[in-house]
Amino acid sequence: MPGKGDGDFLIFAGTASADLAASIARHFGVGLGASSVDHFPDGEVSVKLDEPVRGREVFIVQATSPPVNDHLVELLAFADACRRASAKGITAIVPYFGYARADKRHGRRESISASMVADLLQAVGITHVVTVDVHTQQLEGFFRIPVDSLTAVPILVDALRDRLQKGAVVVSPDAGRVRMATEFAHRLQTSVVVLHKRRESGTETKVTHLVGEVRGRACLIIDDMISTGGTMAESIEALLNADASPEIIVAATHGLLLDGAREHLSHKSVRKVFVTDTVASIEKDWPQLQIISVAPLIAGAIQRFMTDGSLSDLC
Ligand code: R5P
């Protein structure tokens, strides 16, 4: 691969993203970098690289998905090991970026954890971050190193296009997702409906307003993530109360699918739930769930990075 030096690079898999990292490596016809991750009885994590990285570009694939703190510290330890072993450049591929929602203070004396995580990643020598559909784009502003935020919207649209009923509208479950919903709608050549959501607690939300027309129309509800599924459940209820057709498809980039999410989404009007593999799925035998891989997207980003190519067509 012409571009960065001799084009020599290694892909390491963190324990949160083992399958995704293996799929990315397969795109290049290479194996994963050899490494071992151990946990001490007290819970401390230790990372060891089992092959040299001196002078090589390394890509560490690790989602900071639940258990968020364990996966985050493992990523930091991976980067620390690479820096101490003289890697040329260290790219953290964080397909799901935990703490991204904590991007501002809601009250006095509150932490901004997203900024703290950005500081930590840079402190251990990470030189470049790649992430997918990060909760807020302004997260990049917490970093002094390049951050490439990719989007899974095109691959989700390709996967669900044929499942959508004619005349279906794209629904943004809150004001924060309007931009993403607009991108879906643009690609599907349809219109956007916006719900206004009030968060009552970490697990409860309430839809207070609906902007747009859904009467008799099928709906595609999109979001960046499904965590407890509470937002989706509230959105489904609000749409059906507004006489939407009981033909609902749900799509989100990050399927955290915590306890209870499946129950929330197992509504008789929900035909299909699309998520990607930015978070390793713990759900088995769920016929409605369809998981689309972001491996080609991330492999494309690595390819362009190694050849100094533009990422414009991927972002
Ligand atoms: C919030 O602003 C996010 O975009 C998601 O809507 C939210 O985090 C989903 O969480 P849950 O599934 O727990 O409602």
mmCIF file of C-alpha atoms and ligand atoms in Angstrom:
data_model
loop_
_atom_site.group_PDB
_atom_site.id
_atom_site.type_symbol
_atom_site.label_atom_id
_atom_site.label_comp_id
_atom_site.label_asym_id
_atom_site.label_seq_id
_atom_site.Cartn_x
_atom_site.Cartn_y
_atom_site.Cartn_z
ATOM 1 C CA MET A 1 0.000 0.000 0.000
ATOM 2 C CA PRO A 2 1.726 3.247 -1.029
ATOM 3 C CA GLY A 3 1.393 6.187 1.394
ATOM 4 C CA LYS A 4 2.507 6.150 5.023
ATOM 5 C CA GLY A 5 6.122 4.891 5.018
ATOM 6 C CA ASP A 6 6.275 1.309 3.828
ATOM 7 C CA GLY A 7 2.556 0.824 4.415
ATOM 8 C CA ASP A 8 3.219 -1.619 7.242
ATOM 9 C CA PHE A 9 0.381 -1.740 9.755
ATOM 10 C CA LEU A 10 -1.073 -3.984 12.425
ATOM 11 C CA ILE A 11 -4.650 -4.334 13.657
ATOM 12 C CA PHE A 12 -5.134 -5.263 17.304
ATOM 13 C CA ALA A 13 -8.435 -6.423 18.747
ATOM 14 C CA GLY A 14 -9.594 -5.319 22.181
ATOM 15 C CA THR A 15 -11.887 -7.743 23.961
ATOM 16 C CA ALA A 16 -14.960 -5.558 23.314
ATOM 17 C CA SER A 17 -14.552 -5.771 19.530
ATOM 18 C CA ALA A 18 -12.890 -9.099 18.758
ATOM 19 C CA ASP A 19 -15.272 -10.160 15.961
ATOM 20 C CA LEU A 20 -15.404 -6.748 14.323
ATOM 21 C CA ALA A 21 -11.597 -6.440 14.387
ATOM 22 C CA ALA A 22 -11.271 -9.906 12.818
ATOM 23 C CA SER A 23 -13.706 -8.903 10.034
ATOM 24 C CA ILE A 24 -11.741 -5.705 9.390
ATOM 25 C CA ALA A 25 -8.473 -7.666 9.200
ATOM 26 C CA ARG A 26 -10.091 -10.106 6.744
ATOM 27 C CA HIS A 27 -10.736 -7.188 4.384
ATOM 28 C CA PHE A 28 -6.975 -6.798 4.088
ATOM 29 C CA GLY A 29 -6.302 -10.525 4.006
ATOM 30 C CA VAL A 30 -4.206 -10.254 7.170
ATOM 31 C CA GLY A 31 -4.471 -11.733 10.643
ATOM 32 C CA LEU A 32 -4.857 -9.727 13.837
ATOM 33 C CA GLY A 33 -1.816 -8.520 15.739
ATOM 34 C CA ALA A 34 -0.874 -10.976 18.488
ATOM 35 C CA SER A 35 -1.689 -9.706 21.958
ATOM 36 C CA SER A 36 -2.958 -10.940 25.295
ATOM 37 C CA VAL A 37 -5.308 -9.297 27.752
ATOM 38 C CA ASP A 38 -5.329 -10.568 31.331
ATOM 39 C CA HIS A 39 -7.270 -9.598 34.390
ATOM 40 C CA PHE A 40 -5.836 -9.832 37.879
ATOM 41 C CA PRO A 41 -8.035 -11.136 40.694
ATOM 42 C CA ASP A 42 -8.659 -7.554 41.869
ATOM 43 C CA GLY A 43 -10.017 -6.565 38.439
ATOM 44 C CA GLU A 44 -6.929 -4.737 37.115
ATOM 45 C CA VAL A 45 -6.266 -5.279 33.425
ATOM 46 C CA SER A 46 -2.924 -6.039 31.805
ATOM 47 C CA VAL A 47 -2.231 -5.872 28.055
ATOM 48 C CA LYS A 48 0.795 -7.436 26.374
ATOM 49 C CA LEU A 49 1.688 -7.178 22.700
ATOM 50 C CA ASP A 50 3.058 -10.493 21.513
ATOM 51 C CA GLU A 51 4.786 -9.128 18.412
ATOM 52 C CA PRO A 52 6.915 -6.043 17.672
ATOM 53 C CA VAL A 53 5.249 -2.751 16.701
ATOM 54 C CA ARG A 54 8.398 -0.615 16.449
ATOM 55 C CA GLY A 55 8.063 1.790 13.535
ATOM 56 C CA ARG A 56 4.660 0.419 12.511
ATOM 57 C CA GLU A 57 1.226 2.028 12.292
ATOM 58 C CA VAL A 58 -1.123 0.303 14.704
ATOM 59 C CA PHE A 59 -4.916 0.268 14.774
ATOM 60 C CA ILE A 60 -6.553 -0.789 18.039
ATOM 61 C CA VAL A 61 -10.199 -1.751 17.622
ATOM 62 C CA GLN A 62 -12.058 -1.394 20.890
ATOM 63 C CA ALA A 63 -15.599 -0.140 21.499
ATOM 64 C CA THR A 64 -16.047 1.493 24.884
ATOM 65 C CA SER A 65 -19.320 -0.362 25.281
ATOM 66 C CA PRO A 66 -20.555 -1.864 28.569
ATOM 67 C CA PRO A 67 -18.765 -2.541 30.839
ATOM 68 C CA VAL A 68 -17.662 0.916 29.694
ATOM 69 C CA ASN A 69 -14.965 1.586 32.280
ATOM 70 C CA ASP A 70 -13.292 -1.817 31.836
ATOM 71 C CA HIS A 71 -13.247 -1.479 28.066
ATOM 72 C CA LEU A 72 -11.960 2.073 28.268
ATOM 73 C CA VAL A 73 -9.068 1.173 30.573
ATOM 74 C CA GLU A 74 -8.207 -1.801 28.353
ATOM 75 C CA LEU A 75 -8.029 0.550 25.350
ATOM 76 C CA LEU A 76 -5.763 2.903 27.313
ATOM 77 C CA ALA A 77 -3.530 -0.032 28.310
ATOM 78 C CA PHE A 78 -3.331 -1.204 24.681
ATOM 79 C CA ALA A 79 -2.245 2.251 23.554
ATOM 80 C CA ASP A 80 0.228 2.528 26.418
ATOM 81 C CA ALA A 81 1.794 -0.801 25.409
ATOM 82 C CA CYS A 82 2.051 0.369 21.770
ATOM 83 C CA ARG A 83 3.630 3.704 22.735
ATOM 84 C CA ARG A 84 6.172 2.074 25.045
ATOM 85 C CA ALA A 85 7.049 -0.378 22.238
ATOM 86 C CA SER A 86 7.737 2.528 19.822
ATOM 87 C CA ALA A 87 4.789 2.220 17.431
ATOM 88 C CA LYS A 88 4.951 4.892 14.738
ATOM 89 C CA GLY A 89 1.327 5.996 15.011
ATOM 90 C CA ILE A 90 -1.512 4.733 17.193
ATOM 91 C CA THR A 91 -5.061 4.913 15.861
ATOM 92 C CA ALA A 92 -7.849 4.072 18.285
ATOM 93 C CA ILE A 93 -10.805 2.707 16.355
ATOM 94 C CA VAL A 94 -13.637 3.241 18.808
ATOM 95 C CA PRO A 95 -16.735 2.140 16.871
ATOM 96 C CA TYR A 96 -18.965 2.993 19.825
ATOM 97 C CA PHE A 97 -17.666 5.870 21.939
ATOM 98 C CA GLY A 98 -18.931 5.522 25.515
ATOM 99 C CA TYR A 99 -19.352 8.720 27.546
ATOM 100 C CA ALA A 100 -20.082 10.678 24.346
ATOM 101 C CA ARG A 101 -23.451 11.695 25.791
ATOM 102 C CA ALA A 102 -21.682 13.444 28.688
ATOM 103 C CA ASP A 103 -20.591 16.336 26.465
ATOM 104 C CA LYS A 104 -21.780 19.264 28.560
ATOM 105 C CA ARG A 105 -22.610 20.237 32.108
ATOM 106 C CA HIS A 106 -26.300 20.181 32.937
ATOM 107 C CA GLY A 107 -25.717 21.860 36.257
ATOM 108 C CA ARG A 108 -22.999 23.277 38.396
ATOM 109 C CA ARG A 109 -20.254 21.020 39.776
ATOM 110 C CA GLU A 110 -20.894 18.331 37.159
ATOM 111 C CA SER A 111 -18.154 16.566 35.199
ATOM 112 C CA ILE A 112 -17.884 16.573 31.388
ATOM 113 C CA SER A 113 -16.828 12.958 31.029
ATOM 114 C CA ALA A 114 -16.532 13.018 27.220
ATOM 115 C CA SER A 115 -13.828 15.663 27.555
ATOM 116 C CA MET A 116 -12.111 13.649 30.308
ATOM 117 C CA VAL A 117 -12.061 10.542 28.049
ATOM 118 C CA ALA A 118 -10.584 12.603 25.195
ATOM 119 C CA ASP A 119 -7.811 13.773 27.540
ATOM 120 C CA LEU A 120 -7.094 10.215 28.662
ATOM 121 C CA LEU A 121 -6.872 8.866 25.097
ATOM 122 C CA GLN A 122 -4.380 11.570 24.166
ATOM 123 C CA ALA A 123 -2.374 11.184 27.380
ATOM 124 C CA VAL A 124 -1.504 7.567 26.523
ATOM 125 C CA GLY A 125 -0.150 8.501 23.104
ATOM 126 C CA ILE A 126 -3.070 7.862 20.755
ATOM 127 C CA THR A 127 -2.443 9.943 17.635
ATOM 128 C CA HIS A 128 -5.720 9.487 15.728
ATOM 129 C CA VAL A 129 -9.257 8.434 16.615
ATOM 130 C CA VAL A 130 -11.838 6.840 14.310
ATOM 131 C CA THR A 131 -15.389 6.469 15.504
ATOM 132 C CA VAL A 132 -18.840 5.816 14.025
ATOM 133 C CA ASP A 133 -21.950 7.977 14.466
ATOM 134 C CA VAL A 134 -20.650 9.610 17.582
ATOM 135 C CA HIS A 135 -23.469 11.014 19.721
ATOM 136 C CA THR A 136 -22.460 14.634 19.121
ATOM 137 C CA GLN A 137 -20.117 15.779 16.391
ATOM 138 C CA GLN A 138 -18.675 18.482 18.659
ATOM 139 C CA LEU A 139 -16.893 15.721 20.597
ATOM 140 C CA GLU A 140 -14.070 16.287 18.094
ATOM 141 C CA GLY A 141 -13.501 19.641 19.762
ATOM 142 C CA PHE A 142 -12.295 17.915 22.942
ATOM 143 C CA PHE A 143 -9.318 16.497 21.018
ATOM 144 C CA ARG A 144 -6.152 18.098 19.668
ATOM 145 C CA ILE A 145 -5.487 15.066 17.441
ATOM 146 C CA PRO A 146 -7.421 14.140 14.265
ATOM 147 C CA VAL A 147 -10.804 12.507 14.863
ATOM 148 C CA ASP A 148 -12.641 10.884 11.968
ATOM 149 C CA SER A 149 -16.298 10.306 12.697
ATOM 150 C CA LEU A 150 -17.723 7.906 10.136
ATOM 151 C CA THR A 151 -21.411 7.273 9.576
ATOM 152 C CA ALA A 152 -23.276 3.987 9.203
ATOM 153 C CA VAL A 153 -26.318 5.702 7.676
ATOM 154 C CA PRO A 154 -25.558 4.644 4.058
ATOM 155 C CA ILE A 155 -25.087 0.970 4.993
ATOM 156 C CA LEU A 156 -28.209 0.974 7.179
ATOM 157 C CA VAL A 157 -30.210 2.552 4.342
ATOM 158 C CA ASP A 158 -28.956 -0.071 1.877
ATOM 159 C CA ALA A 159 -29.973 -2.833 4.298
ATOM 160 C CA LEU A 160 -33.458 -1.596 5.102
ATOM 161 C CA ARG A 161 -34.559 0.115 1.894
ATOM 162 C CA ASP A 162 -36.417 -2.938 0.582
ATOM 163 C CA ARG A 163 -38.170 -3.508 3.921
ATOM 164 C CA LEU A 164 -39.788 -0.080 4.025
ATOM 165 C CA GLN A 165 -43.391 0.356 2.970
ATOM 166 C CA LYS A 166 -44.214 2.919 0.306
ATOM 167 C CA GLY A 167 -44.808 6.378 1.805
ATOM 168 C CA ALA A 168 -42.939 5.604 5.018
ATOM 169 C CA VAL A 169 -41.578 8.608 6.910
ATOM 170 C CA VAL A 170 -38.333 8.836 8.880
ATOM 171 C CA VAL A 171 -38.838 9.674 12.540
ATOM 172 C CA SER A 172 -36.276 11.434 14.705
ATOM 173 C CA PRO A 173 -36.963 10.466 18.335
ATOM 174 C CA ASP A 174 -35.638 13.808 19.602
ATOM 175 C CA ALA A 175 -34.232 17.119 18.439
ATOM 176 C CA GLY A 176 -30.663 15.816 18.663
ATOM 177 C CA ARG A 177 -31.211 13.244 15.908
ATOM 178 C CA VAL A 178 -32.789 15.547 13.291
ATOM 179 C CA ARG A 179 -29.587 15.759 11.268
ATOM 180 C CA MET A 180 -29.239 11.973 11.148
ATOM 181 C CA ALA A 181 -32.944 11.561 10.305
ATOM 182 C CA THR A 182 -32.585 14.092 7.513
ATOM 183 C CA GLU A 183 -29.708 12.075 6.058
ATOM 184 C CA PHE A 184 -31.834 8.901 6.152
ATOM 185 C CA ALA A 185 -34.778 10.749 4.579
ATOM 186 C CA HIS A 186 -32.611 12.267 1.873
ATOM 187 C CA ARG A 187 -31.289 8.847 0.881
ATOM 188 C CA LEU A 188 -34.780 7.313 1.016
ATOM 189 C CA GLN A 189 -36.397 10.324 -0.670
ATOM 190 C CA THR A 190 -39.014 10.837 1.989
ATOM 191 C CA SER A 191 -39.825 13.316 4.752
ATOM 192 C CA VAL A 192 -38.853 13.663 8.413
ATOM 193 C CA VAL A 193 -41.088 13.707 11.473
ATOM 194 C CA VAL A 194 -39.610 14.984 14.739
ATOM 195 C CA LEU A 195 -40.605 13.954 18.232
ATOM 196 C CA HIS A 196 -39.803 16.145 21.158
ATOM 197 C CA LYS A 197 -38.529 14.093 24.074
ATOM 198 C CA ARG A 198 -38.079 15.060 27.684
ATOM 199 C CA ARG A 199 -35.734 12.889 29.744
ATOM 200 C CA GLU A 200 -37.282 12.143 33.126
ATOM 201 C CA SER A 201 -34.357 9.997 34.365
ATOM 202 C CA GLY A 202 -31.526 7.809 33.036
ATOM 203 C CA THR A 203 -34.091 5.180 32.021
ATOM 204 C CA GLU A 204 -37.285 7.166 31.420
ATOM 205 C CA THR A 205 -38.217 9.586 28.666
ATOM 206 C CA LYS A 206 -41.500 11.224 27.692
ATOM 207 C CA VAL A 207 -42.558 12.360 24.221
ATOM 208 C CA THR A 208 -44.264 15.719 24.566
ATOM 209 C CA HIS A 209 -44.743 16.868 20.937
ATOM 210 C CA LEU A 210 -44.811 15.448 17.418
ATOM 211 C CA VAL A 211 -43.902 17.694 14.488
ATOM 212 C CA GLY A 212 -45.063 16.385 11.095
ATOM 213 C CA GLU A 213 -47.788 14.124 9.706
ATOM 214 C CA VAL A 214 -47.822 10.382 10.399
ATOM 215 C CA ARG A 215 -51.515 9.494 10.034
ATOM 216 C CA GLY A 216 -51.774 6.216 8.097
ATOM 217 C CA ARG A 217 -48.063 6.154 7.299
ATOM 218 C CA ALA A 218 -45.449 3.520 8.038
ATOM 219 C CA CYS A 219 -42.527 4.818 10.099
ATOM 220 C CA LEU A 220 -38.804 4.282 10.268
ATOM 221 C CA ILE A 221 -37.582 5.422 13.698
ATOM 222 C CA ILE A 222 -33.861 6.098 13.716
ATOM 223 C CA ASP A 223 -31.403 6.837 16.516
ATOM 224 C CA ASP A 224 -27.690 6.769 17.169
ATOM 225 C CA MET A 225 -28.128 4.116 19.865
ATOM 226 C CA ILE A 226 -30.602 1.841 21.549
ATOM 227 C CA SER A 227 -29.588 1.509 25.159
ATOM 228 C CA THR A 228 -32.509 0.588 27.438
ATOM 229 C CA GLY A 229 -34.953 0.880 24.542
ATOM 230 C CA GLY A 230 -37.002 3.418 26.517
ATOM 231 C CA THR A 231 -36.699 6.131 23.869
ATOM 232 C CA MET A 232 -37.861 3.755 21.139
ATOM 233 C CA ALA A 233 -40.776 2.454 23.235
ATOM 234 C CA GLU A 234 -41.972 6.007 23.932
ATOM 235 C CA SER A 235 -41.578 6.931 20.258
ATOM 236 C CA ILE A 236 -43.573 3.889 19.097
ATOM 237 C CA GLU A 237 -46.382 4.767 21.508
ATOM 238 C CA ALA A 238 -46.443 8.412 20.417
ATOM 239 C CA LEU A 239 -46.584 7.465 16.715
ATOM 240 C CA LEU A 240 -49.395 4.952 17.201
ATOM 241 C CA ASN A 241 -51.326 7.491 19.319
ATOM 242 C CA ALA A 242 -51.017 9.861 16.359
ATOM 243 C CA ASP A 243 -52.573 7.162 14.103
ATOM 244 C CA ALA A 244 -49.409 6.057 12.321
ATOM 245 C CA SER A 245 -49.741 2.754 10.480
ATOM 246 C CA PRO A 246 -48.696 -0.176 12.741
ATOM 247 C CA GLU A 247 -45.793 -0.881 10.383
ATOM 248 C CA ILE A 248 -42.719 0.312 12.210
ATOM 249 C CA ILE A 249 -39.056 -0.294 11.494
ATOM 250 C CA VAL A 250 -36.384 0.724 13.966
ATOM 251 C CA ALA A 251 -32.770 1.469 13.015
ATOM 252 C CA ALA A 252 -29.858 2.586 15.159
ATOM 253 C CA THR A 253 -26.108 2.448 14.715
ATOM 254 C CA HIS A 254 -25.244 1.228 18.205
ATOM 255 C CA GLY A 255 -27.260 -1.675 19.597
ATOM 256 C CA LEU A 256 -26.263 -1.616 23.242
ATOM 257 C CA LEU A 257 -29.514 -3.462 23.924
ATOM 258 C CA LEU A 258 -29.260 -3.461 27.698
ATOM 259 C CA ASP A 259 -31.582 -5.528 29.867
ATOM 260 C CA GLY A 260 -35.178 -4.751 28.980
ATOM 261 C CA ALA A 261 -34.444 -3.306 25.517
ATOM 262 C CA ARG A 262 -35.706 -6.397 23.747
ATOM 263 C CA GLU A 263 -38.988 -6.280 25.695
ATOM 264 C CA HIS A 264 -39.366 -2.588 24.847
ATOM 265 C CA LEU A 265 -38.891 -3.323 21.145
ATOM 266 C CA SER A 266 -40.927 -6.511 20.966
ATOM 267 C CA HIS A 267 -44.032 -4.506 20.141
ATOM 268 C CA LYS A 268 -46.441 -6.092 17.672
ATOM 269 C CA SER A 269 -46.103 -3.082 15.353
ATOM 270 C CA VAL A 270 -42.313 -3.372 15.115
ATOM 271 C CA ARG A 271 -41.438 -5.375 12.031
ATOM 272 C CA LYS A 272 -37.664 -5.190 12.167
ATOM 273 C CA VAL A 273 -34.842 -3.765 14.293
ATOM 274 C CA PHE A 274 -31.641 -2.852 12.435
ATOM 275 C CA VAL A 275 -28.398 -2.194 14.305
ATOM 276 C CA THR A 276 -24.731 -2.486 13.353
ATOM 277 C CA ASP A 277 -21.903 -4.424 14.952
ATOM 278 C CA THR A 278 -20.204 -1.361 16.496
ATOM 279 C CA VAL A 279 -21.263 -3.033 19.741
ATOM 280 C CA ALA A 280 -20.872 -6.813 19.952
ATOM 281 C CA SER A 281 -24.370 -8.245 20.169
ATOM 282 C CA ILE A 282 -25.443 -10.150 23.236
ATOM 283 C CA GLU A 283 -28.866 -10.868 21.742
ATOM 284 C CA LYS A 284 -29.350 -14.314 20.223
ATOM 285 C CA ASP A 285 -32.433 -15.832 18.570
ATOM 286 C CA TRP A 286 -34.278 -12.570 18.057
ATOM 287 C CA PRO A 287 -35.855 -12.903 14.600
ATOM 288 C CA GLN A 288 -36.640 -9.166 14.295
ATOM 289 C CA LEU A 289 -33.031 -8.162 14.951
ATOM 290 C CA GLN A 290 -30.795 -7.655 11.938
ATOM 291 C CA ILE A 291 -27.130 -6.784 12.467
ATOM 292 C CA ILE A 292 -25.279 -5.016 9.672
ATOM 293 C CA SER A 293 -21.489 -4.954 9.735
ATOM 294 C CA VAL A 294 -19.489 -1.725 9.705
ATOM 295 C CA ALA A 295 -16.297 -3.691 8.939
ATOM 296 C CA PRO A 296 -16.181 -2.582 5.257
ATOM 297 C CA LEU A 297 -16.667 1.047 6.355
ATOM 298 C CA ILE A 298 -13.829 0.917 8.887
ATOM 299 C CA ALA A 299 -11.570 -1.046 6.534
ATOM 300 C CA GLY A 300 -12.197 1.702 3.956
ATOM 301 C CA ALA A 301 -11.080 4.307 6.504
ATOM 302 C CA ILE A 302 -7.881 2.381 7.318
ATOM 303 C CA GLN A 303 -7.152 1.948 3.612
ATOM 304 C CA ARG A 304 -7.531 5.686 3.001
ATOM 305 C CA PHE A 305 -5.501 6.589 6.101
ATOM 306 C CA MET A 306 -2.629 4.352 4.989
ATOM 307 C CA THR A 307 -2.628 5.830 1.493
ATOM 308 C CA ASP A 308 -3.261 9.458 2.554
ATOM 309 C CA GLY A 309 -6.610 9.267 0.773
ATOM 310 C CA SER A 310 -9.640 11.428 1.500
ATOM 311 C CA LEU A 311 -12.379 10.128 3.784
ATOM 312 C CA SER A 312 -15.013 12.450 2.327
ATOM 313 C CA ASP A 313 -16.979 9.653 0.675
ATOM 314 C CA LEU A 314 -17.152 7.732 3.996
ATOM 315 C CA CYS A 315 -18.166 10.520 6.409
HETATM 316 C C1 R5P B 1 -30.122 10.242 23.500
HETATM 317 O O1 R5P B 1 -30.080 11.439 23.280
HETATM 318 C C2 R5P B 1 -29.686 9.221 22.514
HETATM 319 O O2 R5P B 1 -29.597 9.741 21.222
HETATM 320 C C3 R5P B 1 -30.614 8.002 22.521
HETATM 321 O O3 R5P B 1 -31.897 8.417 22.144
HETATM 322 C C4 R5P B 1 -30.689 7.393 23.874
HETATM 323 O O4 R5P B 1 -29.438 7.349 24.489
HETATM 324 C C5 R5P B 1 -31.265 5.992 23.801
HETATM 325 O O5 R5P B 1 -31.276 5.458 25.094
HETATM 326 P P1 R5P B 1 -32.441 4.507 25.588
HETATM 327 O O6 R5P B 1 -32.513 3.372 24.630
HETATM 328 O O7 R5P B 1 -32.000 4.088 26.959
HETATM 329 O O8 R5P B 1 -33.689 5.323 25.648
#
